Amino acid sequence: MSLYKQLWISLILLMIASFIGSFYFSCISAKNYLEEQLSVKNIDNATTLALSLSSSPQDSLTMELFVNSQFDLGHYQFISLVDSQGQIIAVQYDDRDYREAPVWLTTLFPINIKPGIANVSNGWQQVATLTLSSHVRFAYKQLWINVKQLFYYFSLITLTFGVLGSVTLRWLTKPLQQAVSQANAIGNKRFVTTKEPRTLEFRAVIRSLNKLSAHVQNMLEDESSKLENHIQKTQRDEVTGLYNREPLLGHLTSLLNKQDEYAHGALILVRIIDLLVLNQKEGRQEIDLLLSRFGITLTEVCASHSSNGLTGRLNGSDFLVVLPACDDAAESAGREIYEKLLTVCRECGLGHAKLLASSTAYYADEDTSKILTRLDNGLQNAAYKETPSCIFIDAQVPTPPHVKQHDWRQYLNTALSKCLFNMQLVPVYSVQKALIHWEASLQLLDEQGSYIQASAFMPHVSRLGLSTQLDYRVVEMAIDHIKKNAIPLAIHLSASTLTNPPLMGKISALIQQNSQLSHYLSIQFSEHGVCQNIDGLRAFCQLLAPYKCKVGIAHAGQEIKHIGKVHDLGLHYVKIDQTFIQNINDTPAHQVYLRGFCSILHSIGLQAIAMGVSHIDEWEALVHLGIDGGSGKHFVDSPGGNED
């Protein structure tokens, strides 16, 4: 039973008890008062009438007429006049039932009044005795009026204090509701913290819950820090601090397989000529210092061009820089890196060291080995030049043939206005071989009726600032698709949505209009975009909280150090990037990392889903490591994750 019901019941019972007590004592007091007053009135009336009879003719007829007239004029219950010999001269009695008060009231509180008695005399001689009594119906009427007024007053007081008590209780129990909400969130593995209330008792509860949440957050940060240190040690070169060959090429392959605005970019390959000879001539310590400075410089240049750029050491003398979404700056970035590394050589007293560099652009669905071959050929061409420098290798942009002659802005604006998009669905299965949802990737309809993959047009959408318009269109398409098919559907929105409160409001309003279908819809953002806009994601999750729409993170794993910041957002799942999934069965370092990552996700109530599972050996290893679901070629070829 709620506190409000208990308050009302307690108040009503208290007021009933108070009313009964007040009713009883009030009625007793009124009854005694009325009896006393009516008795005095009877005596006064009897005395007055007796005096009138004494001064008037005293024959029986005259006195009888006088008594009858007084009875008719006054409000008497009875009047009797008896002569000195005991003979009745006149008597009048009113025995009518007036119903001035309920029977139960007259029964509980009978009013007994003493009649008034007076002598009628003629001089000093007594002629008759007059006895009368006023009617009690008026007394009962007044008593009943008092009872009703008392009831109304108590009812009004009960209602007034009940309302005031409810308002006061609601104000006083706000911290309790806060504690309940926080406890429910913790029960759902969302370890939120809330402001401590002023009420001492509630403050102790909230403080304990906050302490628990802070402890869990610290635990998450510690665990994620350990995992990050582990992956850093296994993936990073000790001298330069850059990625080693295998993890860097794994990230590059993942980028080439994406269907978003990062599915294109720039690659710069730098080589130190005759590093072994330099090492023997200058000494290992000097060369290690040079390589360390190379790592710092490459990291700084990479960060200045792309917020999610990557740089690594492919072997002893080769360095590779990956700049997503910077394909149009490949040549200038390559030249900048080349010049800065030459400057580092001069600053380290190794101005005689020779460098070669080649740069090119990469695009989605290209082969990693072919891109590296293209860069290596560029280095060879640079080596043949009299003055070694940076070579730019032009790569053919994979523009659909029917779009070349069109302006992309006009083409995409038309597509957005006419909704010339299609959703290509791929399944995501759980380890129990049950469908989690269908993941949608966009396709654009060209003039010939065929579809252009997202990797071909998404870079232009991002470059032209049309991401927010496309995101809203994608939500509309998803809801329309769910209306027709009633299937669980996951869509990917750009990070620009998280920085656009009006758009988030429009998306929330659209989902609210179709709230009966919202439980079918899942919305996900890339990890890189989420880590840069955590406050935006928090606001978006709060907007969608009243509905059953799911929110998740995709392409996760690179920013594990930020996982502690999203534990209280109300997310539902995290999709781990295929960089960590490829050949997981043969990569012990990734196995340790993934097992710890899944454990952290499970501790805060999130599903861990693998992206890009390509074969059964990977899937079996992932299941053993604690993964909850997966998507990729393996599930397309064998639905549900079966071998056959």
mmCIF file of C-alpha atoms in Angstrom, residues 495 498 524-537 552-554 566 569 571:
data_model
loop_
_atom_site.group_PDB
_atom_site.id
_atom_site.type_symbol
_atom_site.label_atom_id
_atom_site.label_comp_id
_atom_site.label_asym_id
_atom_site.label_seq_id
_atom_site.Cartn_x
_atom_site.Cartn_y
_atom_site.Cartn_z
ATOM 1 C CA ALA A 495 27.616 11.408 -34.507
ATOM 2 C CA LEU A 498 24.317 13.904 -30.878
ATOM 3 C CA GLN A 524 23.326 2.802 -32.648
ATOM 4 C CA PHE A 525 26.235 5.229 -32.930
ATOM 5 C CA SER A 526 29.893 4.604 -33.631
ATOM 6 C CA GLU A 527 32.153 4.442 -30.595
ATOM 7 C CA HIS A 528 34.315 7.294 -31.842
ATOM 8 C CA GLY A 529 31.307 9.619 -32.152
ATOM 9 C CA VAL A 530 29.955 8.588 -28.753
ATOM 10 C CA CYS A 531 33.229 9.209 -26.909
ATOM 11 C CA GLN A 532 33.348 12.721 -28.338
ATOM 12 C CA ASN A 533 29.701 13.467 -27.465
ATOM 13 C CA ILE A 534 28.870 11.570 -24.274
ATOM 14 C CA ASP A 535 26.676 14.399 -22.982
ATOM 15 C CA GLY A 536 24.767 14.383 -26.267
ATOM 16 C CA LEU A 537 24.227 10.624 -26.022
ATOM 17 C CA GLY A 552 23.742 0.871 -28.608
ATOM 18 C CA ILE A 553 27.343 1.533 -29.592
ATOM 19 C CA ALA A 554 28.892 0.086 -32.753
ATOM 20 C CA VAL A 566 28.620 5.369 -20.390
ATOM 21 C CA LEU A 569 23.267 6.096 -19.845
ATOM 22 C CA LEU A 571 22.452 1.615 -23.214
#
